[in-house]
């Protein structure tokens, strides 16, 4: 049996003594706050897709979000490469809202991941090519805020301010897509658009 330290015992005792409050909080977050924030994400990203004539599918409540410029589209309606919502170095312990606001119990980050269909770019040989991607291209992506995860994958962190989310909910009882709370998301989407020519070059040089 694992040894439970004093901090864990205190936390457990607090939860058990305030069970109704904690239960109501969890239910409210899962059934109300989470879906409301997902809706704001969906509308904000959907608006970006339409305005930039991109392709993609966005349904945050179903953990689905991928977008790509139209020229990356393949013959079956999908995409040869794309940006997708991703939890980097995060397990399944934390709610996505906690990771998004930097309040998770783990050190994971929330953001956009660039990935691709390796079969469209040489299959297994792409992983070897990824090791030799031009340093100049990697540096340009890093200046935009991307982190290289290896194997041709690049991650752009996204963080929303928990206090602004609280203020937004207090004022509207929802998360309007055009509110300042989504400023970092709109900025990240613009960074994705700015990064496309760099990724175009990387894909062009692939096997």
PDB file of C-alpha atoms in Angstrom:
ATOM      1  CA  UNK A   1       0.000   0.000   0.000  1.00  0.00           C
ATOM      2  CA  UNK A   2       1.459   3.394  -1.009  1.00  0.00           C
ATOM      3  CA  UNK A   3       2.475   5.789   1.740  1.00  0.00           C
ATOM      4  CA  UNK A   4       0.246   8.874   1.799  1.00  0.00           C
ATOM      5  CA  UNK A   5       2.085  12.004   2.899  1.00  0.00           C
ATOM      6  CA  UNK A   6       0.676  14.704   5.163  1.00  0.00           C
ATOM      7  CA  UNK A   7      -0.189  17.010   2.256  1.00  0.00           C
ATOM      8  CA  UNK A   8      -2.202  14.303   0.496  1.00  0.00           C
ATOM      9  CA  UNK A   9      -3.996  13.375   3.727  1.00  0.00           C
ATOM     10  CA  UNK A  10      -4.906  17.022   4.331  1.00  0.00           C
ATOM     11  CA  UNK A  11      -6.162  17.408   0.753  1.00  0.00           C
ATOM     12  CA  UNK A  12      -8.242  14.244   1.018  1.00  0.00           C
ATOM     13  CA  UNK A  13      -9.709  15.300   4.346  1.00  0.00           C
ATOM     14  CA  UNK A  14     -10.669  18.710   2.937  1.00  0.00           C
ATOM     15  CA  UNK A  15     -12.373  17.173  -0.091  1.00  0.00           C
ATOM     16  CA  UNK A  16     -14.261  14.643   2.021  1.00  0.00           C
ATOM     17  CA  UNK A  17     -15.402  17.298   4.487  1.00  0.00           C
ATOM     18  CA  UNK A  18     -16.594  19.547   1.625  1.00  0.00           C
ATOM     19  CA  UNK A  19     -17.786  16.789  -0.686  1.00  0.00           C
ATOM     20  CA  UNK A  20     -20.943  18.579  -1.841  1.00  0.00           C
ATOM     21  CA  UNK A  21     -19.012  21.710  -2.815  1.00  0.00           C
ATOM     22  CA  UNK A  22     -16.282  19.793  -4.664  1.00  0.00           C
ATOM     23  CA  UNK A  23     -18.811  17.563  -6.406  1.00  0.00           C
ATOM     24  CA  UNK A  24     -20.844  20.573  -7.549  1.00  0.00           C
ATOM     25  CA  UNK A  25     -17.662  22.269  -8.785  1.00  0.00           C
ATOM     26  CA  UNK A  26     -16.584  19.250 -10.839  1.00  0.00           C
ATOM     27  CA  UNK A  27     -20.055  18.727 -12.311  1.00  0.00           C
ATOM     28  CA  UNK A  28     -20.362  22.434 -13.162  1.00  0.00           C
ATOM     29  CA  UNK A  29     -16.976  22.479 -14.875  1.00  0.00           C
ATOM     30  CA  UNK A  30     -17.671  19.335 -16.889  1.00  0.00           C
ATOM     31  CA  UNK A  31     -21.254  20.163 -17.868  1.00  0.00           C
ATOM     32  CA  UNK A  32     -21.202  23.962 -18.135  1.00  0.00           C
ATOM     33  CA  UNK A  33     -17.804  25.691 -18.124  1.00  0.00           C
ATOM     34  CA  UNK A  34     -16.028  23.152 -20.337  1.00  0.00           C
ATOM     35  CA  UNK A  35     -18.694  23.096 -23.068  1.00  0.00           C
ATOM     36  CA  UNK A  36     -19.010  26.908 -22.968  1.00  0.00           C
ATOM     37  CA  UNK A  37     -15.267  27.367 -23.457  1.00  0.00           C
ATOM     38  CA  UNK A  38     -15.258  24.707 -26.175  1.00  0.00           C
ATOM     39  CA  UNK A  39     -17.966  26.653 -28.006  1.00  0.00           C
ATOM     40  CA  UNK A  40     -15.884  29.841 -27.874  1.00  0.00           C
ATOM     41  CA  UNK A  41     -12.880  27.942 -29.253  1.00  0.00           C
ATOM     42  CA  UNK A  42     -14.970  26.386 -32.027  1.00  0.00           C
ATOM     43  CA  UNK A  43     -16.373  29.720 -33.174  1.00  0.00           C
ATOM     44  CA  UNK A  44     -13.042  31.548 -32.953  1.00  0.00           C
ATOM     45  CA  UNK A  45     -11.133  28.875 -34.882  1.00  0.00           C
ATOM     46  CA  UNK A  46     -14.007  28.354 -37.327  1.00  0.00           C
ATOM     47  CA  UNK A  47     -13.985  32.079 -38.105  1.00  0.00           C
ATOM     48  CA  UNK A  48     -10.238  31.907 -38.772  1.00  0.00           C
ATOM     49  CA  UNK A  49     -10.726  28.928 -41.118  1.00  0.00           C
ATOM     50  CA  UNK A  50     -13.398  30.755 -43.102  1.00  0.00           C
ATOM     51  CA  UNK A  51     -11.559  34.074 -43.328  1.00  0.00           C
ATOM     52  CA  UNK A  52      -8.326  32.425 -44.469  1.00  0.00           C
ATOM     53  CA  UNK A  53      -9.956  29.800 -46.701  1.00  0.00           C
ATOM     54  CA  UNK A  54      -8.349  26.964 -44.769  1.00  0.00           C
ATOM     55  CA  UNK A  55      -9.714  23.470 -44.212  1.00  0.00           C
ATOM     56  CA  UNK A  56     -10.226  21.599 -40.951  1.00  0.00           C
ATOM     57  CA  UNK A  57     -12.583  20.171 -38.380  1.00  0.00           C
ATOM     58  CA  UNK A  58     -13.242  21.796 -35.028  1.00  0.00           C
ATOM     59  CA  UNK A  59     -15.260  20.225 -32.204  1.00  0.00           C
ATOM     60  CA  UNK A  60     -13.337  20.915 -29.016  1.00  0.00           C
ATOM     61  CA  UNK A  61     -15.921  19.223 -26.806  1.00  0.00           C
ATOM     62  CA  UNK A  62     -15.110  15.987 -28.667  1.00  0.00           C
ATOM     63  CA  UNK A  63     -11.342  16.607 -28.455  1.00  0.00           C
ATOM     64  CA  UNK A  64     -11.272  17.288 -32.201  1.00  0.00           C
ATOM     65  CA  UNK A  65      -9.441  20.213 -33.734  1.00  0.00           C
ATOM     66  CA  UNK A  66      -7.241  20.193 -36.814  1.00  0.00           C
ATOM     67  CA  UNK A  67      -6.745  22.938 -39.371  1.00  0.00           C
ATOM     68  CA  UNK A  68      -4.575  23.413 -42.444  1.00  0.00           C
ATOM     69  CA  UNK A  69      -4.127  25.776 -45.384  1.00  0.00           C
ATOM     70  CA  UNK A  70      -6.141  24.654 -48.385  1.00  0.00           C
ATOM     71  CA  UNK A  71      -3.033  23.833 -50.423  1.00  0.00           C
ATOM     72  CA  UNK A  72      -2.118  21.041 -47.981  1.00  0.00           C
ATOM     73  CA  UNK A  73      -5.353  19.211 -48.788  1.00  0.00           C
ATOM     74  CA  UNK A  74      -5.057  15.696 -50.190  1.00  0.00           C
ATOM     75  CA  UNK A  75      -7.310  13.860 -52.625  1.00  0.00           C
ATOM     76  CA  UNK A  76      -9.544  12.248 -49.988  1.00  0.00           C
ATOM     77  CA  UNK A  77     -10.530  15.561 -48.395  1.00  0.00           C
ATOM     78  CA  UNK A  78      -8.071  15.288 -45.543  1.00  0.00           C
ATOM     79  CA  UNK A  79      -4.691  16.950 -45.355  1.00  0.00           C
ATOM     80  CA  UNK A  80      -1.076  15.952 -46.023  1.00  0.00           C
ATOM     81  CA  UNK A  81      -0.023  18.146 -43.086  1.00  0.00           C
ATOM     82  CA  UNK A  82      -1.941  20.033 -40.431  1.00  0.00           C
ATOM     83  CA  UNK A  83      -2.010  21.851 -37.096  1.00  0.00           C
ATOM     84  CA  UNK A  84      -3.911  20.131 -34.299  1.00  0.00           C
ATOM     85  CA  UNK A  85      -4.759  20.915 -30.686  1.00  0.00           C
ATOM     86  CA  UNK A  86      -2.286  19.032 -28.526  1.00  0.00           C
ATOM     87  CA  UNK A  87      -1.462  18.463 -24.858  1.00  0.00           C
ATOM     88  CA  UNK A  88       2.352  18.320 -24.721  1.00  0.00           C
ATOM     89  CA  UNK A  89       3.963  16.232 -21.957  1.00  0.00           C
ATOM     90  CA  UNK A  90       0.629  15.985 -20.195  1.00  0.00           C
ATOM     91  CA  UNK A  91      -1.029  12.769 -19.065  1.00  0.00           C
ATOM     92  CA  UNK A  92      -4.722  12.267 -18.479  1.00  0.00           C
ATOM     93  CA  UNK A  93      -4.861  13.543 -14.909  1.00  0.00           C
ATOM     94  CA  UNK A  94      -5.692  17.195 -15.583  1.00  0.00           C
ATOM     95  CA  UNK A  95      -8.701  18.857 -17.157  1.00  0.00           C
ATOM     96  CA  UNK A  96      -7.790  20.618 -20.395  1.00  0.00           C
ATOM     97  CA  UNK A  97      -9.019  23.908 -18.911  1.00  0.00           C
ATOM     98  CA  UNK A  98      -6.483  23.519 -16.088  1.00  0.00           C
ATOM     99  CA  UNK A  99      -3.628  22.807 -18.517  1.00  0.00           C
ATOM    100  CA  UNK A 100      -4.735  25.688 -20.753  1.00  0.00           C
ATOM    101  CA  UNK A 101      -4.532  28.150 -17.853  1.00  0.00           C
ATOM    102  CA  UNK A 102      -1.326  26.768 -16.358  1.00  0.00           C
ATOM    103  CA  UNK A 103      -3.085  25.305 -13.325  1.00  0.00           C
ATOM    104  CA  UNK A 104      -2.550  21.610 -13.952  1.00  0.00           C
ATOM    105  CA  UNK A 105      -0.943  19.189 -11.527  1.00  0.00           C
ATOM    106  CA  UNK A 106       1.486  18.154 -14.276  1.00  0.00           C
ATOM    107  CA  UNK A 107       4.008  20.207 -16.244  1.00  0.00           C
ATOM    108  CA  UNK A 108       2.196  19.741 -19.550  1.00  0.00           C
ATOM    109  CA  UNK A 109       1.315  22.497 -21.989  1.00  0.00           C
ATOM    110  CA  UNK A 110      -1.664  23.113 -24.239  1.00  0.00           C
ATOM    111  CA  UNK A 111      -1.212  24.351 -27.787  1.00  0.00           C
ATOM    112  CA  UNK A 112      -1.002  23.600 -31.498  1.00  0.00           C
ATOM    113  CA  UNK A 113       1.085  20.774 -32.946  1.00  0.00           C
ATOM    114  CA  UNK A 114       2.321  20.684 -36.538  1.00  0.00           C
ATOM    115  CA  UNK A 115       2.220  17.117 -37.825  1.00  0.00           C
ATOM    116  CA  UNK A 116       1.897  15.361 -41.161  1.00  0.00           C
ATOM    117  CA  UNK A 117       0.971  12.182 -42.984  1.00  0.00           C
ATOM    118  CA  UNK A 118       4.365  10.534 -43.350  1.00  0.00           C
ATOM    119  CA  UNK A 119       3.138   8.324 -46.182  1.00  0.00           C
ATOM    120  CA  UNK A 120       2.745  11.492 -48.234  1.00  0.00           C
ATOM    121  CA  UNK A 121       6.371  12.430 -47.613  1.00  0.00           C
ATOM    122  CA  UNK A 122       8.511   9.338 -48.060  1.00  0.00           C
ATOM    123  CA  UNK A 123       7.152   7.162 -45.265  1.00  0.00           C
ATOM    124  CA  UNK A 124       9.767   6.057 -42.750  1.00  0.00           C
ATOM    125  CA  UNK A 125      12.455   7.973 -44.635  1.00  0.00           C
ATOM    126  CA  UNK A 126      10.816  11.212 -43.495  1.00  0.00           C
ATOM    127  CA  UNK A 127      11.951  10.598 -39.914  1.00  0.00           C
ATOM    128  CA  UNK A 128      15.531  10.436 -41.155  1.00  0.00           C
ATOM    129  CA  UNK A 129      15.021  13.589 -43.216  1.00  0.00           C
ATOM    130  CA  UNK A 130      13.521  15.330 -40.161  1.00  0.00           C
ATOM    131  CA  UNK A 131      16.871  15.027 -38.388  1.00  0.00           C
ATOM    132  CA  UNK A 132      18.449  17.196 -41.077  1.00  0.00           C
ATOM    133  CA  UNK A 133      15.815  19.912 -41.460  1.00  0.00           C
ATOM    134  CA  UNK A 134      17.663  23.134 -42.183  1.00  0.00           C
ATOM    135  CA  UNK A 135      18.684  24.870 -38.972  1.00  0.00           C
ATOM    136  CA  UNK A 136      17.638  28.191 -40.509  1.00  0.00           C
ATOM    137  CA  UNK A 137      14.062  26.911 -40.875  1.00  0.00           C
ATOM    138  CA  UNK A 138      14.040  25.605 -37.301  1.00  0.00           C
ATOM    139  CA  UNK A 139      15.352  28.941 -36.016  1.00  0.00           C
ATOM    140  CA  UNK A 140      12.657  30.849 -37.909  1.00  0.00           C
ATOM    141  CA  UNK A 141       9.997  28.638 -36.336  1.00  0.00           C
ATOM    142  CA  UNK A 142      11.537  29.058 -32.884  1.00  0.00           C
ATOM    143  CA  UNK A 143      11.414  32.840 -33.306  1.00  0.00           C
ATOM    144  CA  UNK A 144       7.686  32.503 -33.910  1.00  0.00           C
ATOM    145  CA  UNK A 145       7.346  30.570 -30.647  1.00  0.00           C
ATOM    146  CA  UNK A 146       7.455  26.951 -31.843  1.00  0.00           C
ATOM    147  CA  UNK A 147       9.345  24.198 -30.041  1.00  0.00           C
ATOM    148  CA  UNK A 148      10.792  21.300 -32.026  1.00  0.00           C
ATOM    149  CA  UNK A 149       9.613  17.919 -30.714  1.00  0.00           C
ATOM    150  CA  UNK A 150      11.674  15.902 -33.180  1.00  0.00           C
ATOM    151  CA  UNK A 151      10.587  13.774 -36.161  1.00  0.00           C
ATOM    152  CA  UNK A 152       9.390  16.918 -37.935  1.00  0.00           C
ATOM    153  CA  UNK A 153       6.851  17.839 -35.261  1.00  0.00           C
ATOM    154  CA  UNK A 154       6.683  21.393 -33.919  1.00  0.00           C
ATOM    155  CA  UNK A 155       4.623  22.644 -30.979  1.00  0.00           C
ATOM    156  CA  UNK A 156       3.256  26.161 -30.408  1.00  0.00           C
ATOM    157  CA  UNK A 157       2.157  26.669 -26.766  1.00  0.00           C
ATOM    158  CA  UNK A 158      -1.119  28.440 -26.019  1.00  0.00           C
ATOM    159  CA  UNK A 159      -2.064  29.871 -22.631  1.00  0.00           C
ATOM    160  CA  UNK A 160      -5.262  31.657 -21.585  1.00  0.00           C
ATOM    161  CA  UNK A 161      -5.455  33.850 -18.490  1.00  0.00           C
ATOM    162  CA  UNK A 162      -7.566  32.231 -15.783  1.00  0.00           C
ATOM    163  CA  UNK A 163      -8.480  35.586 -14.232  1.00  0.00           C
ATOM    164  CA  UNK A 164      -9.727  36.934 -17.569  1.00  0.00           C
ATOM    165  CA  UNK A 165     -11.753  33.766 -18.058  1.00  0.00           C
ATOM    166  CA  UNK A 166     -13.317  34.280 -14.624  1.00  0.00           C
ATOM    167  CA  UNK A 167     -14.128  37.924 -15.390  1.00  0.00           C
ATOM    168  CA  UNK A 168     -15.586  36.992 -18.775  1.00  0.00           C
ATOM    169  CA  UNK A 169     -17.829  34.337 -17.240  1.00  0.00           C
ATOM    170  CA  UNK A 170     -18.902  36.683 -14.453  1.00  0.00           C
ATOM    171  CA  UNK A 171     -19.925  39.327 -16.997  1.00  0.00           C
ATOM    172  CA  UNK A 172     -21.507  37.228 -19.749  1.00  0.00           C
ATOM    173  CA  UNK A 173     -22.152  33.732 -18.414  1.00  0.00           C
ATOM    174  CA  UNK A 174     -20.423  32.501 -21.571  1.00  0.00           C
ATOM    175  CA  UNK A 175     -17.186  33.024 -23.509  1.00  0.00           C
ATOM    176  CA  UNK A 176     -17.905  35.203 -26.574  1.00  0.00           C
ATOM    177  CA  UNK A 177     -15.468  34.358 -29.362  1.00  0.00           C
ATOM    178  CA  UNK A 178     -14.573  38.022 -29.902  1.00  0.00           C
ATOM    179  CA  UNK A 179     -13.786  38.727 -26.233  1.00  0.00           C
ATOM    180  CA  UNK A 180     -10.264  39.695 -25.152  1.00  0.00           C
ATOM    181  CA  UNK A 181     -10.000  36.377 -23.315  1.00  0.00           C
ATOM    182  CA  UNK A 182      -9.413  34.719 -26.696  1.00  0.00           C
ATOM    183  CA  UNK A 183      -6.713  37.224 -27.689  1.00  0.00           C
ATOM    184  CA  UNK A 184      -3.922  34.642 -27.195  1.00  0.00           C
ATOM    185  CA  UNK A 185      -5.835  32.131 -29.343  1.00  0.00           C
ATOM    186  CA  UNK A 186      -6.278  34.643 -32.173  1.00  0.00           C
ATOM    187  CA  UNK A 187      -2.588  35.535 -31.901  1.00  0.00           C
ATOM    188  CA  UNK A 188      -1.609  31.849 -32.056  1.00  0.00           C
ATOM    189  CA  UNK A 189      -3.771  31.304 -35.133  1.00  0.00           C
ATOM    190  CA  UNK A 190      -2.063  34.227 -36.862  1.00  0.00           C
ATOM    191  CA  UNK A 191       1.311  32.712 -35.947  1.00  0.00           C
ATOM    192  CA  UNK A 192       0.215  29.455 -37.581  1.00  0.00           C
ATOM    193  CA  UNK A 193      -0.636  31.366 -40.750  1.00  0.00           C
ATOM    194  CA  UNK A 194       2.727  33.143 -40.632  1.00  0.00           C
ATOM    195  CA  UNK A 195       4.548  29.827 -40.243  1.00  0.00           C
ATOM    196  CA  UNK A 196       3.006  28.191 -43.314  1.00  0.00           C
ATOM    197  CA  UNK A 197       5.681  29.365 -45.827  1.00  0.00           C
ATOM    198  CA  UNK A 198       8.372  27.891 -43.555  1.00  0.00           C
ATOM    199  CA  UNK A 199       6.578  24.563 -43.338  1.00  0.00           C
ATOM    200  CA  UNK A 200       5.988  24.695 -47.099  1.00  0.00           C
ATOM    201  CA  UNK A 201       9.760  24.828 -47.570  1.00  0.00           C
ATOM    202  CA  UNK A 202      10.312  21.954 -45.130  1.00  0.00           C
ATOM    203  CA  UNK A 203       7.721  19.826 -46.930  1.00  0.00           C
ATOM    204  CA  UNK A 204       9.105  20.762 -50.333  1.00  0.00           C
ATOM    205  CA  UNK A 205      12.567  19.553 -49.309  1.00  0.00           C
ATOM    206  CA  UNK A 206      11.188  16.250 -47.965  1.00  0.00           C
ATOM    207  CA  UNK A 207      11.852  12.974 -49.856  1.00  0.00           C
TER     208      UNK A 207
END
